[in-house]
Coordinates of C-alpha atoms and ligand atoms in Angstrom, one line a residue:
M13 CA -13.0 12.9 22.6
T14 CA -12.2 16.7 20.6
P15 CA -13.0 16.3 16.6
F16 CA -9.8 17.5 14.2
T17 CA -10.3 18.3 10.7
V18 CA -6.7 17.4 9.2
L19 CA -5.8 18.2 5.2
G20 CA -3.6 14.9 4.5
I21 CA -1.1 15.5 1.3
E22 CA 0.3 12.6 -0.5
S23 CA 3.1 12.8 -3.3
S24 CA 5.4 9.5 -2.6
C25 CA 5.4 8.1 -6.0
D26 CA 3.1 8.7 -8.9
E27 CA -0.5 10.0 -7.3
T28 CA -0.6 13.7 -6.2
A29 CA -3.2 13.5 -3.9
A30 CA -4.7 16.2 -1.3
S31 CA -7.9 15.0 1.4
V32 CA -9.4 16.7 3.6
V33 CA -10.8 14.1 6.5
R34 CA -12.5 14.8 10.0
G35 CA -12.9 12.8 12.8
V36 CA -12.1 12.0 16.9
A37 CA -9.0 9.8 17.1
D38 CA -10.0 7.2 19.7
A39 CA -13.7 7.1 18.0
P40 CA -12.9 6.1 14.7
P41 CA -14.2 6.0 11.5
G42 CA -13.6 9.0 10.0
K43 CA -15.5 11.0 7.8
I44 CA -14.0 11.8 4.1
L45 CA -14.8 15.4 3.4
S46 CA -13.1 15.3 -0.2
N47 CA -10.4 12.8 -1.9
I48 CA -8.6 14.6 -4.8
V49 CA -6.0 11.8 -6.7
Y50 CA -4.5 13.3 -9.8
D51 CA -3.0 10.1 -11.4
Q52 CA 0.4 10.2 -13.5
T53 CA -0.2 6.8 -15.0
D54 CA -0.3 8.7 -19.1
L55 CA 3.0 10.6 -18.2
H56 CA 4.9 7.2 -17.5
A57 CA 2.9 4.4 -19.7
A58 CA 5.4 5.4 -22.2
Y59 CA 7.9 3.9 -20.1
G60 CA 6.7 1.1 -18.9
G61 CA 7.1 2.3 -14.9
V62 CA 7.3 5.5 -12.8
V63 CA 10.2 7.7 -14.0
P64 CA 11.1 9.5 -10.9
E65 CA 12.4 13.1 -12.4
I66 CA 8.9 13.1 -14.1
A67 CA 6.8 12.4 -11.1
A68 CA 8.5 15.2 -9.0
R69 CA 8.0 17.6 -11.6
A70 CA 4.5 17.0 -12.5
H71 CA 3.5 16.8 -8.3
A72 CA 5.2 20.2 -8.1
E73 CA 3.0 21.3 -10.6
K74 CA -0.4 19.7 -9.4
L75 CA -0.1 20.0 -5.8
D76 CA -1.2 23.1 -5.4
V77 CA -4.5 22.5 -7.8
A78 CA -5.2 19.2 -5.4
V79 CA -5.1 21.4 -2.3
A80 CA -7.3 24.1 -3.4
E81 CA -9.7 21.2 -4.8
A82 CA -9.5 19.6 -1.9
L83 CA -10.1 22.3 0.4
R84 CA -13.3 23.5 -2.5
V85 CA -15.0 20.2 -2.0
A86 CA -14.9 20.0 1.6
D87 CA -16.1 23.6 1.5
L88 CA -13.2 24.6 4.3
S89 CA -10.8 27.3 4.0
L90 CA -7.0 26.5 5.6
A91 CA -8.1 28.8 8.6
E92 CA -10.2 26.3 9.6
L93 CA -8.1 23.2 9.5
D94 CA -6.6 21.9 12.8
A95 CA -3.3 20.4 11.1
I96 CA -1.5 20.0 7.8
A97 CA -0.5 16.0 6.9
V98 CA 2.1 15.6 4.8
T99 CA 3.8 12.1 3.5
A100 CA 7.8 12.6 4.6
G101 CA 8.7 8.9 3.5
P102 CA 9.2 6.1 2.3
G103 CA 8.7 7.0 -1.4
L104 CA 10.7 8.7 -4.2
I105 CA 12.9 11.6 -2.9
G106 CA 11.6 14.1 -6.2
G107 CA 7.9 13.8 -4.8
L108 CA 8.5 13.7 -1.2
I109 CA 10.3 17.1 -1.3
S110 CA 7.4 18.4 -3.8
G111 CA 4.9 17.2 -0.9
V112 CA 6.5 18.2 2.4
S113 CA 8.1 21.7 0.9
C114 CA 4.5 22.3 -0.1
A115 CA 2.7 21.3 3.2
K116 CA 6.1 23.6 5.2
G117 CA 4.5 26.5 3.2
L118 CA 1.0 25.8 3.8
A119 CA 1.7 25.5 7.6
I120 CA 3.8 28.5 7.7
G121 CA 1.0 30.7 5.7
A122 CA -2.1 29.5 7.6
N123 CA 0.0 29.3 11.1
K124 CA -1.1 25.8 11.6
P125 CA 0.4 22.8 13.0
L126 CA 2.8 20.3 10.7
V127 CA 3.0 16.6 10.7
G128 CA 5.0 14.5 9.1
I129 CA 3.5 11.0 8.2
N130 CA 4.8 7.7 7.2
H131 CA 3.0 6.3 3.9
L132 CA 2.6 2.7 5.4
E133 CA 1.3 4.3 8.1
G134 CA -0.9 5.7 6.2
H135 CA -1.9 2.0 4.7
A136 CA -1.8 0.7 8.1
L137 CA -4.7 3.1 9.9
T138 CA -7.0 3.1 6.3
A139 CA -9.1 0.0 8.0
R140 CA -9.5 2.7 11.1
L141 CA -10.4 5.3 8.9
T142 CA -12.9 3.5 6.6
D143 CA -14.1 0.9 9.1
G144 CA -13.4 2.4 13.0
V145 CA -11.3 -1.2 13.3
A146 CA -9.8 -1.0 17.1
Y147 CA -6.2 -2.1 18.0
P148 CA -5.0 -4.3 17.8
F149 CA -5.2 -6.1 15.0
L150 CA -3.0 -7.9 11.9
L151 CA -2.8 -6.0 9.2
L152 CA -0.8 -7.1 5.9
L153 CA 0.3 -4.3 3.9
V154 CA 0.6 -5.2 0.0
S155 CA 1.5 -2.5 -2.6
G156 CA 4.2 -1.9 -5.8
G157 CA 7.4 -1.5 -3.0
H158 CA 6.3 -3.2 0.2
C159 CA 4.7 -6.7 1.4
Q160 CA 4.6 -6.9 4.9
L161 CA 2.6 -8.3 7.9
L162 CA 2.5 -6.2 11.0
S163 CA 0.5 -6.6 14.3
V164 CA -0.8 -3.2 15.2
E165 CA -0.6 -3.1 18.6
A166 CA -1.6 0.6 19.6
A167 CA -1.3 3.9 17.8
G168 CA 1.8 4.1 16.7
V169 CA 3.2 0.8 17.6
Y170 CA 4.1 -1.8 14.8
R171 CA 5.9 -4.9 15.5
R172 CA 6.9 -6.6 12.2
L173 CA 5.8 -10.4 11.4
G174 CA 7.4 -10.7 8.0
T175 CA 8.4 -9.5 5.1
T176 CA 9.3 -9.9 1.5
L177 CA 12.9 -11.2 0.7
D178 CA 12.9 -10.2 -2.5
D179 CA 10.3 -8.2 -4.8
A180 CA 6.6 -6.7 -3.4
P181 CA 3.8 -8.5 -5.3
G182 CA 2.5 -5.3 -7.0
E183 CA 6.2 -5.2 -8.6
A184 CA 5.9 -9.0 -9.7
F185 CA 2.2 -7.9 -11.3
D186 CA 3.9 -5.1 -12.8
K187 CA 6.8 -6.8 -14.4
T188 CA 4.6 -9.6 -15.5
A189 CA 2.3 -7.0 -17.3
K190 CA 5.7 -5.5 -18.8
L191 CA 6.9 -9.1 -19.9
M192 CA 3.8 -9.9 -22.1
G193 CA 3.0 -6.3 -23.1
L194 CA -0.1 -5.6 -21.5
G195 CA 0.5 -2.0 -20.4
F196 CA 1.3 0.2 -17.2
P197 CA 0.2 -0.3 -14.3
G198 CA 0.3 -3.9 -14.5
G199 CA -1.7 -5.2 -11.4
P200 CA -5.1 -4.2 -12.8
A201 CA -4.3 -5.6 -16.5
V202 CA -2.8 -8.9 -14.9
E203 CA -5.9 -8.8 -13.3
R204 CA -8.5 -8.7 -16.3
K205 CA -6.4 -10.9 -18.4
A206 CA -6.3 -14.1 -15.6
E207 CA -10.4 -13.3 -15.8
G208 CA -11.1 -16.6 -17.9
G209 CA -7.6 -18.0 -17.6
D210 CA -6.7 -21.8 -16.3
P211 CA -5.0 -21.1 -13.2
A212 CA -3.9 -25.0 -13.5
R213 CA -2.0 -25.3 -16.7
F214 CA 1.0 -23.9 -16.0
D215 CA 2.9 -24.9 -12.8
F216 CA 4.1 -21.8 -10.7
P217 CA 6.2 -22.2 -7.7
R218 CA 5.5 -21.7 -4.1
A219 CA 8.2 -20.4 -2.1
L220 CA 8.9 -20.3 1.2
L221 CA 5.7 -22.0 2.2
G222 CA 7.5 -25.0 3.9
R223 CA 9.8 -22.5 6.0
K224 CA 9.0 -21.2 9.4
G225 CA 8.0 -17.9 9.9
C226 CA 5.9 -14.9 8.1
D227 CA 8.3 -14.0 5.2
F228 CA 7.4 -13.8 1.6
S229 CA 9.2 -14.1 -2.1
F230 CA 7.9 -13.3 -5.4
S231 CA 11.2 -13.0 -7.3
G232 CA 10.9 -16.7 -8.4
L233 CA 7.3 -16.3 -9.6
K234 CA 8.6 -13.7 -12.1
T235 CA 11.2 -15.8 -13.1
A236 CA 9.0 -19.0 -13.8
L237 CA 6.8 -16.2 -15.9
R238 CA 9.5 -15.4 -18.1
V239 CA 10.7 -19.1 -18.5
K240 CA 7.3 -20.2 -19.3
L241 CA 6.5 -17.4 -21.6
D242 CA 9.9 -17.9 -23.4
R243 CA 9.2 -21.6 -24.1
L244 CA 5.7 -20.8 -25.5
R245 CA 7.5 -18.2 -27.7
A246 CA 9.8 -20.3 -29.0
Q247 CA 7.0 -22.6 -30.0
G248 CA 5.3 -19.8 -32.3
P249 CA 2.9 -16.8 -31.6
V250 CA 1.4 -16.5 -28.0
N251 CA -2.2 -16.5 -28.3
E252 CA -5.0 -15.0 -26.0
R253 CA -5.6 -18.2 -24.5
D254 CA -1.8 -18.7 -23.1
Q255 CA -1.4 -14.9 -22.1
A256 CA -5.3 -15.4 -19.7
D257 CA -3.8 -18.6 -18.4
L258 CA -0.5 -17.3 -17.6
C259 CA -1.4 -14.4 -15.7
A260 CA -4.2 -16.9 -13.9
G261 CA -1.4 -19.3 -12.8
F262 CA 0.8 -16.3 -11.9
Q263 CA -2.4 -14.9 -9.8
A264 CA -3.4 -18.1 -8.4
A265 CA 0.0 -18.3 -6.7
C266 CA 0.2 -14.6 -5.7
V267 CA -3.1 -15.1 -3.8
E268 CA -1.6 -18.6 -2.3
A269 CA 1.5 -16.8 -1.3
L270 CA -0.1 -14.0 0.5
S271 CA -3.0 -16.3 2.1
R272 CA -1.3 -19.3 3.6
V273 CA 1.6 -17.1 5.0
S274 CA -1.3 -14.7 6.1
G275 CA -2.6 -17.5 7.6
K276 CA 0.5 -18.3 9.7
A277 CA 0.5 -14.6 11.2
M278 CA -2.7 -15.5 12.4
A279 CA -1.7 -18.1 14.2
L280 CA 1.1 -15.9 15.9
F281 CA -1.2 -13.1 16.3
R282 CA -3.9 -15.3 18.3
E283 CA -1.3 -17.0 20.7
S284 CA 0.0 -13.3 21.4
H285 CA -3.2 -12.0 22.2
P286 CA -6.0 -14.5 23.6
Q287 CA -7.9 -12.3 25.1
I288 CA -9.1 -11.0 21.7
D289 CA -12.7 -12.9 20.7
D290 CA -13.1 -11.2 17.2
P291 CA -9.4 -10.7 16.0
V292 CA -9.4 -8.5 12.6
L293 CA -6.7 -8.5 9.6
A294 CA -7.0 -5.5 7.8
V295 CA -5.5 -5.6 4.2
A296 CA -4.2 -2.0 2.9
G297 CA -2.2 -1.4 -0.1
G298 CA -2.6 -0.9 -4.2
V299 CA -2.3 -5.2 -4.8
A300 CA -5.9 -5.5 -2.1
A301 CA -7.4 -3.9 -4.9
N302 CA -7.3 -7.4 -6.5
K303 CA -10.6 -9.4 -6.7
T304 CA -8.9 -12.6 -6.2
V305 CA -6.8 -11.6 -3.8
R306 CA -9.6 -10.4 -1.6
S307 CA -11.3 -13.1 -2.2
G308 CA -8.0 -15.4 -0.9
L309 CA -7.5 -13.5 1.9
E310 CA -11.4 -13.7 2.9
A311 CA -11.1 -17.6 2.9
A312 CA -8.1 -17.8 5.0
A313 CA -9.3 -15.0 7.4
R314 CA -12.5 -17.4 7.8
S315 CA -10.6 -20.3 8.5
H316 CA -8.6 -18.9 11.4
G317 CA -11.5 -17.2 13.1
F318 CA -10.5 -13.5 11.8
S319 CA -12.9 -11.4 10.0
L320 CA -11.0 -9.3 7.1
V321 CA -11.7 -5.7 6.7
A322 CA -10.6 -4.8 3.0
P323 CA -11.1 -0.8 1.9
P324 CA -12.9 0.0 -0.7
L325 CA -10.6 -0.4 -3.9
A326 CA -9.7 3.7 -4.2
L327 CA -8.8 3.7 -0.5
C328 CA -6.2 0.9 -1.4
T329 CA -4.4 2.2 -4.1
D330 CA -2.5 5.7 -3.0
N331 CA -4.6 8.5 -1.8
A332 CA -4.7 11.4 0.9
A333 CA -6.9 9.9 2.6
M334 CA -5.3 7.7 4.7
I335 CA -2.2 10.3 4.8
A336 CA -5.2 12.7 6.6
W337 CA -6.3 10.0 9.0
A338 CA -2.8 8.8 10.3
G339 CA -2.1 12.6 10.3
L340 CA -5.1 13.4 12.8
E341 CA -4.4 10.0 14.8
R342 CA -0.9 11.5 15.1
F343 CA -1.9 15.2 16.0
A344 CA -4.3 14.2 18.3
R345 CA -1.9 12.3 20.4
G346 CA 0.4 15.4 20.4
H347 CA 3.0 14.9 17.7
T348 CA 3.5 17.8 15.4
D349 CA 6.7 18.6 13.2
D350 CA 8.6 21.7 12.6
L351 CA 10.0 23.3 9.7
S352 CA 13.2 20.7 10.1
L353 CA 10.8 18.2 8.7
A354 CA 13.2 16.2 6.3
P355 CA 12.1 13.5 3.7
R356 CA 12.7 9.9 4.4
P357 CA 13.2 7.9 1.2
R358 CA 13.7 4.8 3.2
W359 CA 11.4 4.9 6.9
P360 CA 10.4 1.5 8.1
L361 CA 7.2 1.6 10.3
D362 CA 8.9 -0.7 12.8
E363 CA 12.3 0.2 13.5
T364 CA 13.7 -1.8 15.9
S365 CA 13.0 -5.0 13.1
K366 CA 16.0 -6.1 11.3
P367 CA 16.4 -5.1 8.0
V368 CA 16.1 -7.7 5.1
V369 CA 19.4 -8.6 3.9
G370 CA 19.3 -8.3 -0.3
Y371 CA 16.2 -6.0 -0.2
G372 CA 16.4 -3.1 -2.4
K373 CA 19.7 -2.1 -4.1
R374 CA 20.4 0.4 -0.6
G375 CA 19.3 -1.8 1.8
A376 CA 15.7 -2.2 3.5
K377 CA 12.7 0.0 2.0
A378 CA 11.0 -0.8 5.1
Ligands
KG4_421 O1 -0.6 1.2 -2.6 P1 0.0 1.2 -4.0 O2 -0.8 2.5 -5.0 O3 1.3 2.4 -4.6 C1 2.3 1.7 -3.7 O4 2.8 2.7 -2.4 O5 3.2 0.9 -3.9 O6 0.5 -0.1 -5.0 C2 0.2 0.5 -6.7 C3 0.6 -1.3 -6.8 C4 1.1 -1.2 -8.4 O7 2.5 -2.3 -8.0 C5 -0.3 -1.8 -9.3 O8 0.1 -2.8 -10.1 C6 -0.6 -3.1 -7.9 O9 -0.2 -1.8 -6.8 N1 -2.0 -2.8 -8.0 C7 -2.3 -4.4 -8.3 C8 -3.8 -3.6 -8.7 N2 -4.1 -2.5 -8.5 C9 -3.1 -2.1 -8.1 N3 -2.1 -5.4 -8.0 C10 -2.6 -6.5 -8.4 N4 -4.0 -6.4 -8.9 C11 -4.7 -5.2 -9.1 N5 -5.8 -5.1 -9.1
ZN422 ZN1 1.0 3.0 -1.0

């Protein structure tokens, strides 16, 4: 039961983050000693989405500042760390190279072990860092690039129960915001606009709900939104009420899909783990910051006899505390990497599950 202190570094998308976490891998929760996140929203806003080259350069400029700040807030020196963990994938290759290079330099300079982390594992284990959730548990990962239901069987053992066949929900939120001119990032903007809107005014499709299995599809929702918006625009200017009703309808359809498919996964999890009296559904990823998503999942979990564990909002979106904790768990199990650690733009958590046909331009992201 040795406590470890681990520095985490995250730069896989558009957050430059560093954090120090202390804890015992087998006795979570952990303690976040610092959690520095520099987001790049201002740099990408003009383009309506993340520009990979701009992101990579911004990471390279800010990573050392984030690490120095994380150590300063934690009141620790590099010498006092047990290991340095870094996101090695999946994500944008330029950002991953910046982060992995920074971590390698620190590891050589301070003579500390290096641990490469799958970004999705960081999200997956956040419920252990924050709430000390025990293995096994069910995880819904909903972000800008992913939508997966995973049975987290034990440390490092993931079984994928379902995934999206096309877009991720965060992507659908971002595209909705872009179509309606609500700004970037789209998720929080759509959520704000949906407040006070009537979710029943427009009829949005509920894809795949009648189908067996736990897969999702969000591309139809995005198309439906575009068609409805075009129709409204053909009739005259789209007013505030129209926008609010569209956002509310779109959000409600997303929440229903997430809740109902998670319900199917909860039934499967129960069947395969009959010995567990108090099963947990943990939710992670940026879309888990959405209050309507959280309350929909809360109700679904309750009706299936599960407890929902949702991390605080700041730990739903990308951060380095989750990378430090995942690194701490890996390091405690004896996993370290040498300087051949290579960034992996695509890196599924469950390497045994088949890639989904049609997902992404170059095959399954995860
Ligand atoms: O986990 P994350 O920070 O990065 C990825 O690994 O993708 O998730 C970012 C995604 C974006 O698509 C963003 O629009 C979405 O999460 N998001 C939200 C909300 N906050 C962030 N979506 C819906 N409602 C929100 N409040
Ligand atoms: Zn993420």
